[in-house]
Coordinates of N, CA, C and O and ligand atoms in Angstrom, one line a residue:
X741 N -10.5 -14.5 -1.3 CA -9.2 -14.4 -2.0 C -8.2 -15.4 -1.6 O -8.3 -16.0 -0.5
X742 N -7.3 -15.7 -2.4 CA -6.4 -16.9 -1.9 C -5.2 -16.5 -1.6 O -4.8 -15.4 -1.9
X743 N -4.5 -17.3 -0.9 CA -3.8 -16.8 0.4 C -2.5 -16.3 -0.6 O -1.7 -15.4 -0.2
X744 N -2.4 -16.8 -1.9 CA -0.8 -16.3 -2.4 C -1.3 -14.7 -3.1 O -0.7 -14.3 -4.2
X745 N -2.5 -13.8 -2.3 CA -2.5 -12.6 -2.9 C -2.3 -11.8 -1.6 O -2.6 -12.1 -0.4
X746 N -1.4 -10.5 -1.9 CA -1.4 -9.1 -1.1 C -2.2 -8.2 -1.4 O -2.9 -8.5 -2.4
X747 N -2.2 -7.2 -0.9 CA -2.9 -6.0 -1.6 C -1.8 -4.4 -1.3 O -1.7 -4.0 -0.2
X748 N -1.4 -3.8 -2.0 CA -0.9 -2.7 -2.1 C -1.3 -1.5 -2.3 O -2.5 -1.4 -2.7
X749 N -0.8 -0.5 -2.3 CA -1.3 1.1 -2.4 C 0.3 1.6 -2.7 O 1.4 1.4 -2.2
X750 N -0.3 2.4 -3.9 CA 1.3 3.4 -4.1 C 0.8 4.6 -3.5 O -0.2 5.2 -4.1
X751 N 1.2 5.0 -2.6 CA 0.6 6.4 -1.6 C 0.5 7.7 -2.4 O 1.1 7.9 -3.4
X752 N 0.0 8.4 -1.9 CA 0.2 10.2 -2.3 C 1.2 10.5 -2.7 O 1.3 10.7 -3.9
X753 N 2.3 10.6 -1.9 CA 3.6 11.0 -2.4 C 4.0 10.0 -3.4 O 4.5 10.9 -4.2
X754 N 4.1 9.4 -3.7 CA 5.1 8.3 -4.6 C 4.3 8.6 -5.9 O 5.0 8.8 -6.8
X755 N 3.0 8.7 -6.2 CA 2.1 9.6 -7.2 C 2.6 10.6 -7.6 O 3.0 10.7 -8.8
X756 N 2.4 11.5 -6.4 CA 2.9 13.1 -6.5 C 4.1 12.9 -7.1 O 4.2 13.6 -8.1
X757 N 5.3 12.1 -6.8 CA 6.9 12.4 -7.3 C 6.9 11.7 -8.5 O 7.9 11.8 -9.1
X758 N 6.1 11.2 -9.0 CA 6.4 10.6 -10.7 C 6.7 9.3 -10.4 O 7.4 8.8 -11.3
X759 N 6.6 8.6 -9.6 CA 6.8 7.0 -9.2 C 6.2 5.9 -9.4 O 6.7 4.7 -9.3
X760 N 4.5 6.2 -10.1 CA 4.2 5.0 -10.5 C 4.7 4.5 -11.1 O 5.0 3.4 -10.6
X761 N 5.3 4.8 -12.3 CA 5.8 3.5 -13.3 C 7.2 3.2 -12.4 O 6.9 2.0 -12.3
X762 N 8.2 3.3 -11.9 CA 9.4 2.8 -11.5 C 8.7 2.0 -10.2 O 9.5 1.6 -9.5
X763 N 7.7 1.8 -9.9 CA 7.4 1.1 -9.0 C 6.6 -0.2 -9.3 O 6.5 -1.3 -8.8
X764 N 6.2 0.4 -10.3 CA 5.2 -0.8 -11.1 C 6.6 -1.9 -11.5 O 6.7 -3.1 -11.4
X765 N 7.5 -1.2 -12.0 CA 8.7 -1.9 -12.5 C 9.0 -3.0 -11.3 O 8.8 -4.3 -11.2
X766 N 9.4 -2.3 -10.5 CA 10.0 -3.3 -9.4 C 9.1 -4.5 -8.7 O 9.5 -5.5 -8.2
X767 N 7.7 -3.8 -8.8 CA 6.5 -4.9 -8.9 C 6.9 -5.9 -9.7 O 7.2 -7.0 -9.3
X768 N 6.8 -5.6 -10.9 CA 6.7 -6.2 -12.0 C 8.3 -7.5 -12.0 O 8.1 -8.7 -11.9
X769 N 9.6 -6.9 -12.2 CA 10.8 -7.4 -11.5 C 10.9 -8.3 -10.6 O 11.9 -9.1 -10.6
X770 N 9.8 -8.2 -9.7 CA 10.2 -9.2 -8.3 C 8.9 -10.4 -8.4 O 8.6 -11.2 -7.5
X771 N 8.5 -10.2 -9.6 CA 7.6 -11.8 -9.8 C 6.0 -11.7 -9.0 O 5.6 -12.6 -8.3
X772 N 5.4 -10.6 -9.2 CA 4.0 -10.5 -8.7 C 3.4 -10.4 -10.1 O 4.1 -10.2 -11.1
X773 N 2.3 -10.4 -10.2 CA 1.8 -10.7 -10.9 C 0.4 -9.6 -10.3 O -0.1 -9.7 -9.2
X774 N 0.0 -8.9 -11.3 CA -1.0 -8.3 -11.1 C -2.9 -8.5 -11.3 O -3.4 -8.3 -12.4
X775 N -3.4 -8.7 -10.5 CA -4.6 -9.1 -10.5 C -6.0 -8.5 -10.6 O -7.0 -9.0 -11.0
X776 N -5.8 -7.0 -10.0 CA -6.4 -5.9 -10.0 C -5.7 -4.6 -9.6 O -5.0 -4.5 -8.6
X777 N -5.9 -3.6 -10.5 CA -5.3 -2.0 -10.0 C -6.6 -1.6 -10.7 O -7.5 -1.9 -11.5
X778 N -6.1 -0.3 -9.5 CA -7.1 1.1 -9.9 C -6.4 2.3 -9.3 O -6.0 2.4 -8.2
X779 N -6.4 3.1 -10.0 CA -6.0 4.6 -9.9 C -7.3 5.2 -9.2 O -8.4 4.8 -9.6
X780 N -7.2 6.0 -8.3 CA -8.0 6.8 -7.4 C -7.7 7.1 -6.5 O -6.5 7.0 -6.2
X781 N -8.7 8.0 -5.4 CA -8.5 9.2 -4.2 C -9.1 8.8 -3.4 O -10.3 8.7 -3.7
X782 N -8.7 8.3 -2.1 CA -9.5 7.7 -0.9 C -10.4 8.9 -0.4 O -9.9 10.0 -0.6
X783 N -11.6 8.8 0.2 CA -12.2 9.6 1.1 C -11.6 9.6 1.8 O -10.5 9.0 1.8
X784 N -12.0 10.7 3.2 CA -11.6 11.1 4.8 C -12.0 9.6 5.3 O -11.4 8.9 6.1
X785 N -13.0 9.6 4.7 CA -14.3 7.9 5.5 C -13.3 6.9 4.8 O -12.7 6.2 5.6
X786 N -13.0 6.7 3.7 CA -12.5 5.9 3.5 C -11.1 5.3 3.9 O -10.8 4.1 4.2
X787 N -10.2 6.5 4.0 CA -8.9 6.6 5.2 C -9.5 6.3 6.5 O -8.8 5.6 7.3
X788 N -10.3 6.5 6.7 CA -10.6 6.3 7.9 C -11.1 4.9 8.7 O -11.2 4.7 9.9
X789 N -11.5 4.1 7.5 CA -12.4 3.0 7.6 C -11.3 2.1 7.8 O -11.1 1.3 8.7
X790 N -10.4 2.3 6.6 CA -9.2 1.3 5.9 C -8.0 1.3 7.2 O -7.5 0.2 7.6
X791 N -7.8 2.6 8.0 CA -6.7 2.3 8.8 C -7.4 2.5 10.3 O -7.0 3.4 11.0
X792 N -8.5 1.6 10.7 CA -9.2 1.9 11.7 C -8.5 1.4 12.7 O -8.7 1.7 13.9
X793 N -7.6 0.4 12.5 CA -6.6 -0.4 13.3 C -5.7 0.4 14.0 O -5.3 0.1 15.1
X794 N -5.3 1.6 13.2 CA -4.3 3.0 13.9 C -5.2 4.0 14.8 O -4.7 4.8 15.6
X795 N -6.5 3.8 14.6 CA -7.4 5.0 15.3 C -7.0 5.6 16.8 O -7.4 6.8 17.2
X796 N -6.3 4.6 17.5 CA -6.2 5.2 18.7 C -4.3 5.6 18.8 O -3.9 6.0 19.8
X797 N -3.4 5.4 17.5 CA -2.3 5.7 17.6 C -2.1 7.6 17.5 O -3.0 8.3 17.0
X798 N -1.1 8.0 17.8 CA -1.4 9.5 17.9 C -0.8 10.1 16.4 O -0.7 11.3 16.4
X799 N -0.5 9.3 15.0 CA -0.4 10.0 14.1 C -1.7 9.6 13.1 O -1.8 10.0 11.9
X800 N -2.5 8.9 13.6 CA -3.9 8.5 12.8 C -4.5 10.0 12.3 O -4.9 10.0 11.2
X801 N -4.5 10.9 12.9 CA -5.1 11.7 12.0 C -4.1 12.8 10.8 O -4.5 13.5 9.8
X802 N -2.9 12.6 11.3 CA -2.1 13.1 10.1 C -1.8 12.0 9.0 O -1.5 12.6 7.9
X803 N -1.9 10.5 9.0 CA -2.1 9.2 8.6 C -3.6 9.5 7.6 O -3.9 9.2 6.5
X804 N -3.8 9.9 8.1 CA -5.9 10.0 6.9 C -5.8 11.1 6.5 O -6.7 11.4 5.7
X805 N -4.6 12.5 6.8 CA -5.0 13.3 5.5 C -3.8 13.3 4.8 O -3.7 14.3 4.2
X806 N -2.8 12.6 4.6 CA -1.8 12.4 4.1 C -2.5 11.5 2.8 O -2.4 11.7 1.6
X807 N -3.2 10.4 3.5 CA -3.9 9.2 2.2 C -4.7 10.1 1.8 O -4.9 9.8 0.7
X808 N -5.2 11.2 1.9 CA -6.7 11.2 1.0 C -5.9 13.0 0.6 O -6.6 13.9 0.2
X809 N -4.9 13.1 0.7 CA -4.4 14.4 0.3 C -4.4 14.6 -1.9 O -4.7 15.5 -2.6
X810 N -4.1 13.5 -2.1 CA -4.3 13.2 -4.0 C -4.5 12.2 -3.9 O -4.8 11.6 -2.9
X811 N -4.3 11.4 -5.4 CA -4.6 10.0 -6.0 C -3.7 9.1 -5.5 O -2.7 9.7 -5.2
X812 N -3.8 7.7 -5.3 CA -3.0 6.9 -5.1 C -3.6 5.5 -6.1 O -4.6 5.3 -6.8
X813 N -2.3 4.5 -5.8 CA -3.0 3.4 -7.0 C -3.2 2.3 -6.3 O -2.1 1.9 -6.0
X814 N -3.7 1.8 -6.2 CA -4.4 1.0 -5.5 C -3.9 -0.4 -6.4 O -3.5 -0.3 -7.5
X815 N -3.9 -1.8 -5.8 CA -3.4 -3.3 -6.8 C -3.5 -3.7 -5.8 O -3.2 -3.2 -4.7
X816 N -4.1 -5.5 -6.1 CA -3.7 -7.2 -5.8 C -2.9 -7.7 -6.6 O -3.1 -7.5 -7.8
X817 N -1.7 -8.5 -6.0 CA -0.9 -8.9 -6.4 C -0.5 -10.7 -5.9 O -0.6 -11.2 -4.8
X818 N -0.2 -11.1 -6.8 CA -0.3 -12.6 -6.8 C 1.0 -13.1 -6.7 O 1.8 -12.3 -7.1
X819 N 1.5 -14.1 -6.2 CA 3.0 -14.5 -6.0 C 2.8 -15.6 -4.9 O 2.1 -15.5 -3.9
X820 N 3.4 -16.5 -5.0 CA 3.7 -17.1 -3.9 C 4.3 -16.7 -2.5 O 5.3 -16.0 -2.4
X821 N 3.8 -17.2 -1.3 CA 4.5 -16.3 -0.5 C 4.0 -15.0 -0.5 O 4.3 -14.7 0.6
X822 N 3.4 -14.1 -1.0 CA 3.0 -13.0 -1.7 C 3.2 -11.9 -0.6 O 3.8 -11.0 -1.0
X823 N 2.7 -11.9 0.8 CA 2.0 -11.0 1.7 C 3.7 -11.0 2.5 O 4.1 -9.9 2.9
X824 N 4.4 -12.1 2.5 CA 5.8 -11.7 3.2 C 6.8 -11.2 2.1 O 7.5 -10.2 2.2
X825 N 6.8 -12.0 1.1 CA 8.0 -11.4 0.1 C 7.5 -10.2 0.1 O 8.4 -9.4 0.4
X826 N 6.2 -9.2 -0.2 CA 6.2 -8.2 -0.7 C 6.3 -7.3 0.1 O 6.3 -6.1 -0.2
X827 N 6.3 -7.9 1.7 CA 6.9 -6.9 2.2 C 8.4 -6.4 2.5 O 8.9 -5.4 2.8
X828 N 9.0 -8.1 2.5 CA 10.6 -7.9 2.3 C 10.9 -7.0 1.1 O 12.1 -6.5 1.1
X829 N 10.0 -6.8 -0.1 CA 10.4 -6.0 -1.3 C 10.3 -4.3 -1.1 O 11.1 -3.5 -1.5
X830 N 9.0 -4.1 -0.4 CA 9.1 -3.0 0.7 C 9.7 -1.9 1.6 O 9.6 -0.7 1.8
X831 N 10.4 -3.1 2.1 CA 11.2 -2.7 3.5 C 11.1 -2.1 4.5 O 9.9 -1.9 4.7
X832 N 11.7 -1.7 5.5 CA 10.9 -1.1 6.5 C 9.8 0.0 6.8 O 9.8 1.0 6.1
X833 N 9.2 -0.2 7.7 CA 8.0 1.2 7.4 C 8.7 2.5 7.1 O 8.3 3.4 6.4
X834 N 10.3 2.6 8.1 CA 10.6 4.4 8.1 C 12.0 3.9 6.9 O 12.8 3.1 7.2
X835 N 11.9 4.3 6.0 CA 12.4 4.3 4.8 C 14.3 4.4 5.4 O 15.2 3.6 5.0
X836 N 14.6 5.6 6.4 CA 16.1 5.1 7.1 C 16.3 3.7 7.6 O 17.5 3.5 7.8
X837 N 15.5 2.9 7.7 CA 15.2 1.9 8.7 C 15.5 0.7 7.2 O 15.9 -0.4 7.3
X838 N 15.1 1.3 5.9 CA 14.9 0.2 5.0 C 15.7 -0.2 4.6 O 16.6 0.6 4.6
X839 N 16.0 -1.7 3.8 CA 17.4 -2.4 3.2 C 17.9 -1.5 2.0 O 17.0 -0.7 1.6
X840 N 19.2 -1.4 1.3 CA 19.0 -1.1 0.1 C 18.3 -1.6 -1.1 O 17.9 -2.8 -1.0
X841 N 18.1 -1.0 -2.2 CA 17.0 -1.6 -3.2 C 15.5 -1.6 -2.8 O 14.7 -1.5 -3.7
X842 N 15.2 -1.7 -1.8 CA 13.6 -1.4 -1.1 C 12.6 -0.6 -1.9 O 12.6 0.6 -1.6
X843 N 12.1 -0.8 -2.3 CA 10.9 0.0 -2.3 C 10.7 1.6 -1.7 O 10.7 2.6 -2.3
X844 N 10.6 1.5 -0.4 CA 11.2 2.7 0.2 C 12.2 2.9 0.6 O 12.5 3.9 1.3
X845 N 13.3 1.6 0.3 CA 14.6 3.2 0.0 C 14.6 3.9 -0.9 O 15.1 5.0 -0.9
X846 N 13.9 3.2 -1.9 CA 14.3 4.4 -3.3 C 13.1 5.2 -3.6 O 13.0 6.3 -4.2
X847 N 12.2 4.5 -2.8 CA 11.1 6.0 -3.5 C 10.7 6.9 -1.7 O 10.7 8.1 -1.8
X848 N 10.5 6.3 -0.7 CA 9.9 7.2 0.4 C 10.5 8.5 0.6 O 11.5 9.1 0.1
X849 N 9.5 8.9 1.4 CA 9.9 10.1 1.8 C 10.1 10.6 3.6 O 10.5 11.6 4.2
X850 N 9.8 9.7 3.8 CA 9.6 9.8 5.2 C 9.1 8.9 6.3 O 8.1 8.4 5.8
X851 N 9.3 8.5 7.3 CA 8.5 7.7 7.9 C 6.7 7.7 7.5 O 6.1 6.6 7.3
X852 N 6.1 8.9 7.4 CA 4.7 8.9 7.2 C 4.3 8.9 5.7 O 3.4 8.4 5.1
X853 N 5.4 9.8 5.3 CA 4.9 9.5 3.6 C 5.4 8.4 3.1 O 5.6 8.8 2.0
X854 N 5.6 7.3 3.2 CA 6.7 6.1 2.6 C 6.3 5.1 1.9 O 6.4 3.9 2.1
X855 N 5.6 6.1 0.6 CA 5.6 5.5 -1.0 C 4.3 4.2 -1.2 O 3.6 4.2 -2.2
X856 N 4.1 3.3 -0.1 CA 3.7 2.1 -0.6 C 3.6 1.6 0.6 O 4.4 1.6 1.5
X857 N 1.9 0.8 0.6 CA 1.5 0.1 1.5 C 1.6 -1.0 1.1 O 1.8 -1.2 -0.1
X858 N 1.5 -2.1 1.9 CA 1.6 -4.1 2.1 C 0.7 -4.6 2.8 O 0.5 -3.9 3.8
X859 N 0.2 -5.4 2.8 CA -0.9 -6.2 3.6 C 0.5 -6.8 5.3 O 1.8 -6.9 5.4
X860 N 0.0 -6.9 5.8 CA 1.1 -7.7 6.8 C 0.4 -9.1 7.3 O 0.9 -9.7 8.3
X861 N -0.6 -9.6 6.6 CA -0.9 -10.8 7.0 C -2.5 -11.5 5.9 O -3.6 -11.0 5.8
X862 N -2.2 -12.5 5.3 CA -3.2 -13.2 4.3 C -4.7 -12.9 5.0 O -5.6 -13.7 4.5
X863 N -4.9 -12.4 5.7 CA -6.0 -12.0 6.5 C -6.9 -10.6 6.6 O -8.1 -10.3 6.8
X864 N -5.8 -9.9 6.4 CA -5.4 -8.4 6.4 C -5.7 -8.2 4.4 O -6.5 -7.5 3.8
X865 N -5.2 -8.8 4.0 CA -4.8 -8.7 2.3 C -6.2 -9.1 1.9 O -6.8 -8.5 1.0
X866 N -6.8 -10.3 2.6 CA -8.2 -10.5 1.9 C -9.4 -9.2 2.6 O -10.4 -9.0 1.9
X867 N -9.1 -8.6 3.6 CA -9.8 -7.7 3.6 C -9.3 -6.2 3.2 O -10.1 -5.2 3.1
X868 N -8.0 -6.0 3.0 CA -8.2 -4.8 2.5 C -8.8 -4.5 0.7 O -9.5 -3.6 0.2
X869 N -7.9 -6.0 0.2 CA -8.4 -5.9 -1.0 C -9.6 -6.0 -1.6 O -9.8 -5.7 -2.7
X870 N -10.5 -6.5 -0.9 CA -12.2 -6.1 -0.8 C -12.6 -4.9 -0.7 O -13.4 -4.3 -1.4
X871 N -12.0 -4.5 0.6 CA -12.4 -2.7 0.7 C -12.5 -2.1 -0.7 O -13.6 -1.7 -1.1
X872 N -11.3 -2.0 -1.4 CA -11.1 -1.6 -3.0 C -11.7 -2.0 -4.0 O -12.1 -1.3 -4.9
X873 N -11.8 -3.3 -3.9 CA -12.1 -3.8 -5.3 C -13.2 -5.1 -5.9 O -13.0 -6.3 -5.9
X874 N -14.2 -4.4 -6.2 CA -15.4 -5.8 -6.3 C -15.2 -6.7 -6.5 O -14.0 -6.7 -6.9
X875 N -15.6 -8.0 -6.7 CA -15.2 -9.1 -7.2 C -15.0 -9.6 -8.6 O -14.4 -10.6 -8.9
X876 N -15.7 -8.5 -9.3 CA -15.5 -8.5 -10.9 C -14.5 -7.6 -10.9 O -13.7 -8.2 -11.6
X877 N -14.1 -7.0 -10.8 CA -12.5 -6.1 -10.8 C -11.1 -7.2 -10.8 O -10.1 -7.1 -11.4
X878 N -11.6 -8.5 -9.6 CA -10.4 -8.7 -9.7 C -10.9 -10.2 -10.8 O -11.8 -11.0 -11.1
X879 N -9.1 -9.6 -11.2 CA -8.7 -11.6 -12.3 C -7.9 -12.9 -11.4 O -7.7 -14.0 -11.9
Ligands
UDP912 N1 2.9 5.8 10.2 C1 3.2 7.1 10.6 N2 3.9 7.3 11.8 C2 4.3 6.2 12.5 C3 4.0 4.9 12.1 C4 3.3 4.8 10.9 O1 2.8 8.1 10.0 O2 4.9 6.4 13.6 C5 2.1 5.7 8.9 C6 2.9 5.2 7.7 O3 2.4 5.8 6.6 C7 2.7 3.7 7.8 C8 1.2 3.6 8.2 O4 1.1 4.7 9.1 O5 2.9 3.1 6.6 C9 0.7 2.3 8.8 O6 1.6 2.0 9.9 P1 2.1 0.5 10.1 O7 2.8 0.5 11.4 O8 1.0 -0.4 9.8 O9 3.3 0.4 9.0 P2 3.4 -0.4 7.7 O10 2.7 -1.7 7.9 O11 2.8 0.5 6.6 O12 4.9 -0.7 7.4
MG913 MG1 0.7 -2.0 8.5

């Protein structure tokens, strides 16, 4: 994957609250360009695979059933810059913590529920967006 791609997740809750499309929007708004989505429900294994990097943190197991509690939407997104702006478009992980206009200012719910994941590094983005999505999936 090439370095001007991220990979995101609109979480459980942001699903659950009717947020896909107002998030797609601000997606869409801030000059990404979309490369691959898919709507779906992570496994236990799958949560588990994907955030193996938290495994030894003490909310990893409330962390894997929060992801695999309903559907989430899964996207690569293209932009220059892609993996930092999109997380300055984001904002901070605990949604009190985030700028206004954020991503999770306006949609989170909490530190753990908070709407939408970001790659944090062109490294991280080429492998999570593999985890998800075959190579014919993405454009
Ligand atoms: N998380 C949590 N409690 C914490 C820190 C993180 O439940 O104290 C959850 C939250 O959903 C967060 C995810 O674990 O988005 C991954 O944490 P990370 O530190 O990588 O934050 P992010 O990169 O998502 O901002
Ligand atoms: Mg992270």
């Amino acid at each position: 994957m090439a370095t001007n791609r991220t990979f995101t997740m609109i979480k459980p809750d942001a699903v659950e609250n009717g947020y896909i499309g107002a998030i797609l929007e601000k997606i869409n708004a801030s000059g990404f360009k979309i490369v691959a989505m898919k709507y779906t429900q992570m496994s236990k294994r799958d949560a588990e695979t994907f955030y193996a990097i938290h495994s030894e943190r003490p909310f990893f197991g409330e962390l894997v059933e929060f992801m695999t509690r309903s559907t989430i939407v899964a996207a690569i997104l293209e932009k220059d810059n892609a993996v930092e702006d999109f997380r300055t478009l984001i904002g901070a992980t605990n949604p009190v913590d985030a700028a206004e206009g954020t991503i999770r200012k306006l949609f989170a719910t909490s530190l753990s529920e908070n709407a939408v994941h970001g790659s944090d590094s062109d490294e991280n983005a080429a492998i999570e967006g593999a985890f998800h999505f075959a190579g014919r999936e993405i454009f």
